[in-house]
Amino acid sequence: MKFWPLIAVFLLSLPSMQGQSSRLSKADSYFSEGKLEAAIPLYHQVLQRQDVPHAKINLAEAYYGIGDYHSAANWFALVMPMEECQPVHQLKYGYALLHSGKCETAIRWFNIYLEQRPFDPRKPDLLNACDKYQSLKNKSKGQVEVVHLPFNAPSNDFSPVLYRSGLVFTSDRYQLEGQYLAHLYQVSLTAADTMVYGTPKPFDVETPQNLHEGPATFNASGDEIFFTRTRPESQARKKLEIRTGRLLPQGTWSALYPLTFCSDEYAVAFPALSPEGDRLFFASDMPGGYGGIDIYVSVRINGAWGRPINLGPVINTPGDELYPYVSPTGDLYFSSNGLLGLGMLDLFVTREGKDGTWQRPENLGAPFNSAADDFGLAMMDATESGYFTSNRQGGAGGDDIYFFRRSGRIAAIDVLDLTNGMPVPHAALIDTQNSDTLQTNANGRIVLRVPSCTTLTGWQEGFFPKSVDICPDDVPNGADTLFLAIALQPDIPQSLKGVVFDRTSGRPLEGVKIKLESDGACASSDLVYANGQGRFTLELQNECCYNITAILEGYEHITQQSVCATGPNREQYINLFLQPRSNAMPVSSPADSMTFAESPDDQEAGKTKADLFENFEPSRPSSRDTSTALAYKLNVYYDVGRSSVQPGSVSELLKLRDLLLKNPSLVVEISSHTDANGNAVTNEELSQRRANAIVRYLTSEGIDRARLIPVGYGEALLTNDCSDGVDCPEWMHQENRRTEFRIIRQ
């Protein structure tokens, strides 16, 4: 960070350390005066000879102050275990790490800082610093043109303000007896679009040669001025004050007098007058603030300026807030090194609510902000063009003035979920024209400028990317904003539902093995069995095509081609018809008429068929269930709307596993049921996923997959009369929410 003269004046009141060596005293003196680059080598020399805690801290602060974040992070790392380490050092260490590209480590130190300062208003940004930092770097890329102005000198030129037919700015190009002094200068503007400017000349306000002066602000008519000036050397302390004067009819300025709230005890600087001329914003280090330098406002009533009011902790931080500016629309712009940004000083904007409170500041992001210092903004109109100051690389030297102009048409892009029309928050939006990656807000919207035709691609985890073409000319006649929606298709499995019939009799067939197989990179499906009504459900992977195979003993196998999961439809339906073989044998009888072969364990224990299920509770039958096989209840539980089994249900599943291991010839149906609340289709899908989840678990425990038939009945087989529209107590709905198993065959 370059400490231009007026900022250095703020720092002159910092106490210097006494009783140290001359080299250390000199380093402390340079540090307190803001001459950080001169202080750094002296601190290194001191620390080579002795361990001085405050020298380590100041050296870390000095590197941080000049924007050498890598060195600052290294020295702050040595400060962290010291007794003298304060929370502010932990915060700056986090910032230094963030600017050095070490996001995750920075987050850890931000958390350590917040443990001691849990009510810091910056907490949301600090906890999300990595994503926030990246989004700021891409915020307005390709939408704002930034031009370095030709009248910048190798010295510091900063804080332009519009005045009459040109600009008034502050520059320390004036030199007196080897000392550079900041004064006000005026430059004429012939044509902003072509960047044609005159030669800067001193502004015609009476200025003592040995005092710093600027920046300035003017009222709407240009006949009232407020500007910063240092107090005379004869004062008790060399501080900053705001002076004001009127333009006289003969074209000269009246006597310039300080505002009543200026003082020898603190600095008052960088005035910004509201468009109505009744409020004056400024920066000050007066007592009672929130940090080093805060922004205040004074209200003019009956020609007199009132007591300054601090804008509060939403805007002011333990760091420095400087260079306020009020736009023609009443928005307040300022710079801060205490809020999360891209460099030391970043430009922010805030707006006053109807209740008089200030909104949370918004970082302007790149290209307004950079890794350097960015400040001193002024608008030519509402938001389209204007000027700001930066000491970023590529300038003439020191602080330079830049012109900016927003380009292209405004476009409001909404990224939505194709299935329900709901916004997709924080979705990525990739501009193929310049490869910039932007991000929608919490409401799924981003407002940007489109300078030329391009392709925008919306993307979010869990969705397929979607691209749309957009051009500035797409804006309807008479409108200034283009509204566009990008609907993303969720990347969730589609489903194939169907029924298997006997081609001869037309009856639905139970127990048919059904499987999907893919020749490409798509995974094949799990094997499923048709239930008692011949129904089955299979999951399809998006953008995949399959062959479906149906097999049942006594019937000709069939393979149907080209079942594809494409398009927005989440469900597909199919009917399969199996042809009986001429020599087909009768299908085996239901489980209750089977003769169960005894396993060796059963023979030794002398168990009967009934003994096999003594550890299971028979399930209450449904009046709509046509199966003659007895169903047994599985006491398993799920989270609401999910198919994964809760850990507490594992013991119940292990009981079923043991039954199947001891009786390796049993084939069982795993069935899941829901109550009638909600959508019937959704209930059926959820119940099928739950049944599939149990089968996957049992398979992982060593049970042959061919012995397990998952069936999701949804709300089709209720155990009571609590169907749609019937008012029932919760306990009756609970009876319907059940998972069962039954023996299908042996």
Short mmCIF file of C-alpha atoms in Angstrom, two decimals, residues 147-570:
data_model
loop_
_atom_site.label_atom_id
_atom_site.label_comp_id
_atom_site.label_asym_id
_atom_site.label_seq_id
_atom_site.Cartn_x
_atom_site.Cartn_y
_atom_site.Cartn_z
CA VAL A 147 -9.06 3.24 -19.23
CA HIS A 148 -5.91 4.80 -17.77
CA LEU A 149 -6.08 8.58 -18.27
CA PRO A 150 -3.33 10.49 -20.10
CA PHE A 151 -2.87 13.31 -17.59
CA ASN A 152 -1.63 11.03 -14.76
CA ALA A 153 1.86 11.93 -13.55
CA PRO A 154 4.55 9.68 -11.98
CA SER A 155 3.45 11.16 -8.65
CA ASN A 156 0.14 10.46 -6.90
CA ASP A 157 -3.07 11.62 -8.65
CA PHE A 158 -6.29 10.65 -6.92
CA SER A 159 -9.89 11.35 -5.89
CA PRO A 160 -11.39 13.06 -8.95
CA VAL A 161 -14.68 14.94 -8.65
CA LEU A 162 -16.83 16.33 -11.45
CA TYR A 163 -16.76 20.12 -11.63
CA ARG A 164 -18.19 22.33 -14.36
CA SER A 165 -16.77 21.09 -17.69
CA GLY A 166 -13.99 18.96 -16.26
CA LEU A 167 -12.49 17.35 -13.18
CA VAL A 168 -10.95 18.57 -9.96
CA PHE A 169 -8.53 16.06 -8.45
CA THR A 170 -5.78 15.87 -5.86
CA SER A 171 -2.12 15.47 -6.81
CA ASP A 172 1.23 15.69 -5.03
CA ARG A 173 3.06 16.58 -8.25
CA TYR A 174 3.86 19.95 -6.62
CA GLN A 175 7.26 19.95 -4.90
CA LEU A 176 8.52 22.46 -2.34
CA GLU A 177 12.09 22.23 -0.98
CA GLY A 178 12.26 18.52 -1.85
CA GLN A 179 8.92 17.71 -0.23
CA TYR A 180 5.94 16.61 -2.30
CA LEU A 181 2.74 18.40 -1.27
CA ALA A 182 -0.82 17.42 -2.21
CA HIS A 183 -2.80 20.22 -3.87
CA LEU A 184 -6.00 20.53 -5.88
CA TYR A 185 -5.75 20.53 -9.67
CA GLN A 186 -8.29 21.10 -12.43
CA VAL A 187 -8.37 19.52 -15.88
CA SER A 188 -10.81 20.31 -18.66
CA LEU A 189 -12.75 17.51 -20.34
CA THR A 190 -13.28 17.98 -24.05
CA ALA A 191 -14.90 14.60 -24.77
CA ALA A 192 -15.07 11.74 -22.29
CA ASP A 193 -15.83 9.14 -24.96
CA THR A 194 -12.60 9.96 -26.81
CA MET A 195 -10.54 10.56 -23.66
CA VAL A 196 -9.57 14.10 -24.75
CA TYR A 197 -8.44 16.12 -21.73
CA GLY A 198 -6.64 19.39 -21.29
CA THR A 199 -3.48 20.06 -19.32
CA PRO A 200 -3.94 19.97 -15.51
CA LYS A 201 -3.46 23.29 -13.74
CA PRO A 202 -3.75 24.33 -10.07
CA PHE A 203 -7.33 24.87 -8.95
CA ASP A 204 -8.00 28.54 -8.22
CA VAL A 205 -8.54 28.33 -4.48
CA GLU A 206 -6.10 30.07 -2.16
CA THR A 207 -3.68 27.46 -0.80
CA PRO A 208 -0.73 27.98 1.57
CA GLN A 209 2.26 26.47 -0.17
CA ASN A 210 3.46 24.39 2.77
CA LEU A 211 0.17 22.59 3.51
CA HIS A 212 -1.42 19.47 2.01
CA GLU A 213 -4.80 19.98 0.39
CA GLY A 214 -7.56 17.80 -1.11
CA PRO A 215 -9.74 15.93 -1.94
CA ALA A 216 -12.72 18.25 -2.54
CA THR A 217 -16.46 18.12 -3.10
CA PHE A 218 -18.90 20.67 -4.55
CA ASN A 219 -22.61 21.35 -4.33
CA ALA A 220 -24.85 20.78 -7.37
CA SER A 221 -24.48 24.36 -8.65
CA GLY A 222 -20.70 24.34 -8.18
CA ASP A 223 -20.58 27.52 -6.04
CA GLU A 224 -19.83 25.86 -2.69
CA ILE A 225 -16.68 23.88 -1.95
CA PHE A 226 -15.62 21.55 0.88
CA PHE A 227 -12.08 20.19 0.86
CA THR A 228 -9.44 18.63 3.10
CA ARG A 229 -6.45 20.61 4.33
CA THR A 230 -3.76 20.02 6.91
CA ARG A 231 -3.71 22.36 9.89
CA PRO A 232 -0.81 24.83 10.11
CA GLU A 233 2.46 23.59 11.62
CA SER A 234 1.95 25.95 14.55
CA GLN A 235 -1.03 23.89 15.75
CA ALA A 236 -0.55 21.39 18.57
CA ARG A 237 -0.75 18.46 16.15
CA LYS A 238 -0.47 18.30 12.40
CA LYS A 239 -3.96 17.00 11.61
CA LEU A 240 -6.51 17.18 8.81
CA GLU A 241 -9.56 19.39 8.75
CA ILE A 242 -12.36 20.22 6.31
CA ARG A 243 -12.65 23.80 5.08
CA THR A 244 -15.48 25.35 3.11
CA GLY A 245 -16.10 28.49 1.09
CA ARG A 246 -18.40 30.16 -1.47
CA LEU A 247 -17.77 31.25 -5.05
CA LEU A 248 -18.17 35.02 -5.23
CA PRO A 249 -19.89 36.82 -8.14
CA GLN A 250 -16.52 38.09 -9.42
CA GLY A 251 -15.38 34.47 -9.86
CA THR A 252 -13.07 34.11 -6.88
CA TRP A 253 -13.54 32.09 -3.72
CA SER A 254 -14.49 33.63 -0.40
CA ALA A 255 -12.52 33.19 2.78
CA LEU A 256 -12.14 29.51 3.62
CA TYR A 257 -13.01 28.48 7.17
CA PRO A 258 -12.94 25.10 8.96
CA LEU A 259 -16.18 23.36 9.90
CA THR A 260 -17.21 23.67 13.53
CA PHE A 261 -16.67 20.01 14.39
CA CYS A 262 -13.00 20.05 13.34
CA SER A 263 -10.53 19.71 16.22
CA ASP A 264 -6.85 19.67 17.15
CA GLU A 265 -7.44 16.27 18.77
CA TYR A 266 -8.42 14.27 15.69
CA ALA A 267 -8.49 14.36 11.90
CA VAL A 268 -11.52 15.22 9.76
CA ALA A 269 -11.06 14.62 6.03
CA PHE A 270 -12.35 13.48 2.63
CA PRO A 271 -15.73 15.29 2.45
CA ALA A 272 -18.59 14.11 0.23
CA LEU A 273 -21.70 16.28 -0.16
CA SER A 274 -25.10 14.70 -0.86
CA PRO A 275 -26.85 15.76 -4.09
CA GLU A 276 -29.33 17.83 -2.08
CA GLY A 277 -26.49 19.56 -0.23
CA ASP A 278 -27.92 18.92 3.23
CA ARG A 279 -25.63 16.09 4.39
CA LEU A 280 -21.86 15.95 4.48
CA PHE A 281 -20.11 12.58 4.76
CA PHE A 282 -16.46 12.43 5.81
CA ALA A 283 -13.79 10.24 7.42
CA SER A 284 -12.40 10.78 10.90
CA ASP A 285 -10.45 9.12 13.70
CA MET A 286 -12.38 11.01 16.39
CA PRO A 287 -12.92 9.15 19.69
CA GLY A 288 -15.82 6.74 19.96
CA GLY A 289 -15.44 5.06 16.58
CA TYR A 290 -15.18 1.40 15.65
CA GLY A 291 -11.60 1.36 14.42
CA GLY A 292 -8.77 3.47 13.09
CA ILE A 293 -10.77 5.70 10.71
CA ASP A 294 -14.58 5.71 10.40
CA ILE A 295 -17.13 7.41 8.16
CA TYR A 296 -19.41 10.02 9.74
CA VAL A 297 -22.23 12.24 8.52
CA SER A 298 -23.28 15.75 9.56
CA VAL A 299 -26.69 17.21 8.70
CA ARG A 300 -27.12 20.88 7.80
CA ILE A 301 -30.13 22.50 9.50
CA ASN A 302 -30.86 26.22 9.00
CA GLY A 303 -27.41 26.69 7.53
CA ALA A 304 -25.55 25.12 10.49
CA TRP A 305 -23.81 21.73 10.44
CA GLY A 306 -24.89 19.40 13.23
CA ARG A 307 -22.94 17.04 15.46
CA PRO A 308 -21.22 14.25 13.46
CA ILE A 309 -22.97 10.86 13.55
CA ASN A 310 -21.01 7.63 13.10
CA LEU A 311 -22.58 5.45 10.38
CA GLY A 312 -22.32 2.44 12.66
CA PRO A 313 -20.80 -1.06 12.65
CA VAL A 314 -22.56 -2.20 9.48
CA ILE A 315 -20.26 0.12 7.51
CA ASN A 316 -17.39 0.92 9.87
CA THR A 317 -14.98 -1.81 10.99
CA PRO A 318 -11.90 -2.09 13.23
CA GLY A 319 -9.99 -1.23 10.04
CA ASP A 320 -10.18 2.01 8.05
CA GLU A 321 -13.13 3.33 6.03
CA LEU A 322 -12.18 6.25 3.78
CA TYR A 323 -13.07 8.37 0.76
CA PRO A 324 -16.89 8.49 0.89
CA TYR A 325 -18.78 9.58 -2.21
CA VAL A 326 -22.54 10.06 -2.73
CA SER A 327 -23.77 9.27 -6.25
CA PRO A 328 -26.52 11.23 -8.06
CA THR A 329 -28.97 8.47 -7.03
CA GLY A 330 -27.99 8.74 -3.35
CA ASP A 331 -25.88 5.58 -3.10
CA LEU A 332 -22.90 5.85 -0.75
CA TYR A 333 -19.56 4.60 -2.11
CA PHE A 334 -16.47 4.31 0.06
CA SER A 335 -13.22 2.36 0.44
CA SER A 336 -12.31 -0.01 3.24
CA ASN A 337 -9.43 -2.25 4.27
CA GLY A 338 -11.49 -3.82 7.07
CA LEU A 339 -14.04 -5.61 4.90
CA LEU A 340 -13.30 -8.69 2.81
CA GLY A 341 -11.90 -7.62 -0.54
CA LEU A 342 -9.33 -8.21 -3.25
CA GLY A 343 -6.66 -5.84 -1.93
CA MET A 344 -5.86 -3.44 0.89
CA LEU A 345 -8.43 -0.76 0.02
CA ASP A 346 -11.47 -1.94 -1.94
CA LEU A 347 -14.43 0.04 -3.24
CA PHE A 348 -17.83 -0.69 -1.69
CA VAL A 349 -21.37 0.62 -2.13
CA THR A 350 -24.21 0.79 0.37
CA ARG A 351 -27.74 2.15 0.28
CA GLU A 352 -29.86 3.76 2.93
CA GLY A 353 -33.08 1.96 3.76
CA LYS A 354 -36.44 3.63 4.24
CA ASP A 355 -35.99 3.38 8.00
CA GLY A 356 -32.69 5.28 7.84
CA THR A 357 -30.46 2.25 8.43
CA TRP A 358 -27.62 1.44 6.05
CA GLN A 359 -27.59 -1.82 4.14
CA ARG A 360 -24.70 -4.25 4.32
CA PRO A 361 -21.93 -2.93 2.00
CA GLU A 362 -21.43 -4.63 -1.35
CA ASN A 363 -17.93 -5.03 -2.76
CA LEU A 364 -17.78 -3.72 -6.35
CA GLY A 365 -15.44 -6.56 -7.32
CA ALA A 366 -13.15 -6.61 -10.33
CA PRO A 367 -12.28 -4.64 -12.41
CA PHE A 368 -13.04 -1.77 -10.01
CA ASN A 369 -11.06 -3.54 -7.30
CA SER A 370 -7.68 -5.22 -7.60
CA ALA A 371 -4.88 -6.58 -5.43
CA ALA A 372 -3.75 -2.95 -4.97
CA ASP A 373 -5.55 0.05 -3.40
CA ASP A 374 -8.76 1.21 -5.08
CA PHE A 375 -10.62 4.31 -3.87
CA GLY A 376 -11.78 7.82 -4.73
CA LEU A 377 -14.75 7.05 -7.01
CA ALA A 378 -16.97 9.60 -8.79
CA MET A 379 -19.91 8.96 -11.16
CA MET A 380 -20.67 10.85 -14.36
CA ASP A 381 -24.25 9.57 -14.25
CA ALA A 382 -26.26 6.97 -12.33
CA THR A 383 -24.01 3.93 -12.80
CA GLU A 384 -22.88 3.83 -16.41
CA SER A 385 -19.54 5.67 -16.29
CA GLY A 386 -17.23 7.61 -14.02
CA TYR A 387 -13.78 7.68 -12.45
CA PHE A 388 -11.87 5.97 -9.67
CA THR A 389 -8.34 5.83 -8.27
CA SER A 390 -5.96 2.89 -8.07
CA ASN A 391 -2.25 2.18 -7.62
CA ARG A 392 -2.54 -1.11 -9.53
CA GLN A 393 0.19 -2.25 -11.86
CA GLY A 394 0.35 -0.65 -15.29
CA GLY A 395 -0.14 2.96 -14.19
CA ALA A 396 2.09 5.99 -14.54
CA GLY A 397 3.38 5.57 -10.98
CA GLY A 398 1.87 5.94 -7.52
CA ASP A 399 -1.89 6.50 -7.47
CA ASP A 400 -3.55 7.08 -10.86
CA ILE A 401 -7.00 8.10 -12.04
CA TYR A 402 -8.94 5.71 -14.28
CA PHE A 403 -12.08 6.20 -16.36
CA PHE A 404 -14.65 3.39 -16.41
CA ARG A 405 -17.62 2.76 -18.65
CA ARG A 406 -20.09 -0.09 -18.47
CA SER A 407 -20.61 -1.73 -21.83
CA GLY A 408 -23.42 -3.72 -23.43
CA ARG A 409 -27.05 -4.28 -22.53
CA ILE A 410 -28.25 -5.23 -19.06
CA ALA A 411 -29.44 -8.82 -18.80
CA ALA A 412 -31.17 -10.42 -15.83
CA ILE A 413 -30.54 -14.17 -15.97
CA ASP A 414 -32.57 -16.59 -13.84
CA VAL A 415 -31.32 -20.17 -13.43
CA LEU A 416 -34.25 -22.47 -12.67
CA ASP A 417 -34.99 -26.12 -11.92
CA LEU A 418 -36.69 -27.53 -15.03
CA THR A 419 -38.93 -29.87 -13.05
CA ASN A 420 -40.52 -27.36 -10.68
CA GLY A 421 -39.55 -23.88 -11.88
CA MET A 422 -37.82 -23.08 -8.57
CA PRO A 423 -34.63 -20.97 -8.61
CA VAL A 424 -31.24 -22.69 -8.40
CA PRO A 425 -29.20 -20.62 -5.91
CA HIS A 426 -25.47 -19.96 -6.40
CA ALA A 427 -25.39 -21.64 -9.82
CA ALA A 428 -22.35 -21.09 -12.04
CA LEU A 429 -22.80 -19.15 -15.27
CA ILE A 430 -19.98 -19.55 -17.78
CA ASP A 431 -19.54 -16.97 -20.54
CA THR A 432 -17.91 -18.74 -23.48
CA GLN A 433 -16.99 -15.42 -25.09
CA ASN A 434 -14.30 -14.69 -22.49
CA SER A 435 -14.36 -17.88 -20.33
CA ASP A 436 -15.51 -15.89 -17.29
CA THR A 437 -17.36 -17.81 -14.58
CA LEU A 438 -20.01 -15.85 -12.72
CA GLN A 439 -22.44 -16.94 -10.01
CA THR A 440 -26.14 -16.39 -9.37
CA ASN A 441 -27.33 -15.05 -6.02
CA ALA A 442 -29.37 -16.87 -3.39
CA ASN A 443 -32.48 -16.32 -5.55
CA GLY A 444 -30.89 -17.90 -8.61
CA ARG A 445 -30.48 -14.57 -10.44
CA ILE A 446 -27.52 -12.65 -11.79
CA VAL A 447 -27.61 -9.24 -13.45
CA LEU A 448 -24.84 -8.63 -15.96
CA ARG A 449 -24.05 -6.72 -19.12
CA VAL A 450 -23.85 -8.33 -22.51
CA PRO A 451 -21.52 -6.32 -24.77
CA SER A 452 -21.73 -8.76 -27.69
CA CYS A 453 -23.34 -12.02 -28.73
CA THR A 454 -22.17 -14.93 -26.60
CA THR A 455 -23.18 -18.31 -25.20
CA LEU A 456 -24.00 -18.62 -21.51
CA THR A 457 -23.85 -22.04 -19.85
CA GLY A 458 -25.62 -22.60 -16.54
CA TRP A 459 -24.31 -25.33 -14.27
CA GLN A 460 -24.87 -26.54 -10.74
CA GLU A 461 -23.97 -29.76 -8.97
CA GLY A 462 -26.82 -32.23 -9.35
CA PHE A 463 -27.98 -30.77 -12.68
CA PHE A 464 -27.07 -31.16 -16.32
CA PRO A 465 -25.44 -28.05 -17.85
CA LYS A 466 -27.60 -26.01 -20.21
CA SER A 467 -26.36 -23.46 -22.78
CA VAL A 468 -28.26 -20.58 -24.36
CA ASP A 469 -27.23 -17.98 -26.95
CA ILE A 470 -27.73 -14.33 -26.05
CA CYS A 471 -27.20 -11.07 -27.97
CA PRO A 472 -27.59 -7.39 -26.97
CA ASP A 473 -30.14 -6.96 -29.77
CA ASP A 474 -32.42 -9.50 -28.09
CA VAL A 475 -33.72 -6.72 -25.83
CA PRO A 476 -37.26 -5.78 -26.98
CA ASN A 477 -37.82 -2.30 -28.39
CA GLY A 478 -38.38 0.26 -25.66
CA ALA A 479 -36.84 -1.94 -22.94
CA ASP A 480 -33.44 -1.54 -21.36
CA THR A 481 -33.15 -4.98 -19.74
CA LEU A 482 -33.17 -8.45 -21.24
CA PHE A 483 -34.80 -11.11 -19.06
CA LEU A 484 -33.70 -14.68 -19.70
CA ALA A 485 -34.25 -18.01 -17.94
CA ILE A 486 -31.98 -21.04 -18.11
CA ALA A 487 -33.82 -24.18 -17.01
CA LEU A 488 -31.52 -26.95 -15.73
CA GLN A 489 -32.57 -30.58 -15.79
CA PRO A 490 -31.81 -32.35 -12.48
CA ASP A 491 -29.30 -35.15 -12.75
CA ILE A 492 -31.48 -37.64 -10.88
CA PRO A 493 -32.37 -41.12 -12.13
CA GLN A 494 -35.36 -41.49 -14.39
CA SER A 495 -37.65 -44.44 -13.87
CA LEU A 496 -39.12 -47.08 -16.13
CA LYS A 497 -42.41 -48.59 -14.97
CA GLY A 498 -44.27 -51.42 -16.55
CA VAL A 499 -46.48 -54.50 -16.31
CA VAL A 500 -45.70 -58.03 -17.58
CA PHE A 501 -48.61 -59.99 -19.11
CA ASP A 502 -49.18 -63.53 -20.32
CA ARG A 503 -49.63 -63.03 -24.08
CA THR A 504 -52.14 -65.89 -24.31
CA SER A 505 -54.41 -65.20 -21.34
CA GLY A 506 -53.74 -61.50 -20.79
CA ARG A 507 -53.17 -62.12 -17.06
CA PRO A 508 -50.36 -60.22 -15.25
CA LEU A 509 -47.39 -62.44 -14.40
CA GLU A 510 -45.69 -62.50 -10.99
CA GLY A 511 -42.00 -63.16 -10.36
CA VAL A 512 -40.72 -62.25 -13.83
CA LYS A 513 -37.00 -61.38 -13.75
CA ILE A 514 -36.41 -58.01 -15.39
CA LYS A 515 -33.06 -56.38 -16.07
CA LEU A 516 -31.68 -53.46 -18.09
CA GLU A 517 -28.33 -53.81 -19.85
CA SER A 518 -26.33 -51.15 -21.69
CA ASP A 519 -23.66 -51.64 -24.33
CA GLY A 520 -22.01 -48.29 -23.58
CA ALA A 521 -20.46 -46.65 -20.52
CA CYS A 522 -23.76 -46.61 -18.65
CA ALA A 523 -24.18 -49.00 -15.75
CA SER A 524 -26.63 -51.87 -16.02
CA SER A 525 -29.55 -51.93 -13.60
CA ASP A 526 -30.17 -54.18 -10.63
CA LEU A 527 -32.29 -57.27 -11.25
CA VAL A 528 -35.95 -56.76 -10.20
CA TYR A 529 -38.97 -59.03 -10.11
CA ALA A 530 -42.53 -58.25 -11.10
CA ASN A 531 -44.88 -58.19 -8.12
CA GLY A 532 -48.24 -59.95 -7.72
CA GLN A 533 -49.87 -57.51 -10.14
CA GLY A 534 -47.09 -57.99 -12.69
CA ARG A 535 -45.74 -54.48 -12.00
CA PHE A 536 -42.09 -53.48 -11.83
CA THR A 537 -40.00 -50.29 -11.54
CA LEU A 538 -36.42 -49.76 -12.73
CA GLU A 539 -34.10 -46.78 -12.40
CA LEU A 540 -32.59 -45.34 -15.60
CA GLN A 541 -29.38 -43.38 -15.74
CA ASN A 542 -29.84 -40.04 -17.51
CA GLU A 543 -28.80 -39.86 -21.16
CA CYS A 544 -28.41 -43.66 -21.35
CA CYS A 545 -30.08 -46.27 -23.56
CA TYR A 546 -30.76 -49.88 -22.55
CA ASN A 547 -32.02 -53.26 -23.69
CA ILE A 548 -34.69 -54.70 -21.40
CA THR A 549 -34.81 -58.46 -20.79
CA ALA A 550 -37.71 -60.36 -19.18
CA ILE A 551 -37.33 -64.00 -18.06
CA LEU A 552 -39.82 -66.39 -16.44
CA GLU A 553 -39.66 -70.19 -16.25
CA GLY A 554 -42.12 -71.71 -18.70
CA TYR A 555 -42.13 -68.65 -20.99
CA GLU A 556 -40.10 -67.53 -23.96
CA HIS A 557 -37.48 -64.94 -22.98
CA ILE A 558 -37.89 -61.52 -24.59
CA THR A 559 -35.44 -58.67 -25.15
CA GLN A 560 -36.80 -55.28 -26.15
CA GLN A 561 -34.45 -52.63 -27.49
CA SER A 562 -33.94 -48.89 -27.17
CA VAL A 563 -35.26 -47.88 -23.80
CA CYS A 564 -33.60 -44.44 -23.48
CA ALA A 565 -33.55 -41.97 -20.57
CA THR A 566 -33.58 -38.72 -22.50
CA GLY A 567 -35.69 -35.59 -22.37
CA PRO A 568 -37.38 -33.88 -19.43
CA ASN A 569 -39.87 -36.67 -18.59
CA ARG A 570 -38.92 -38.36 -15.33
#
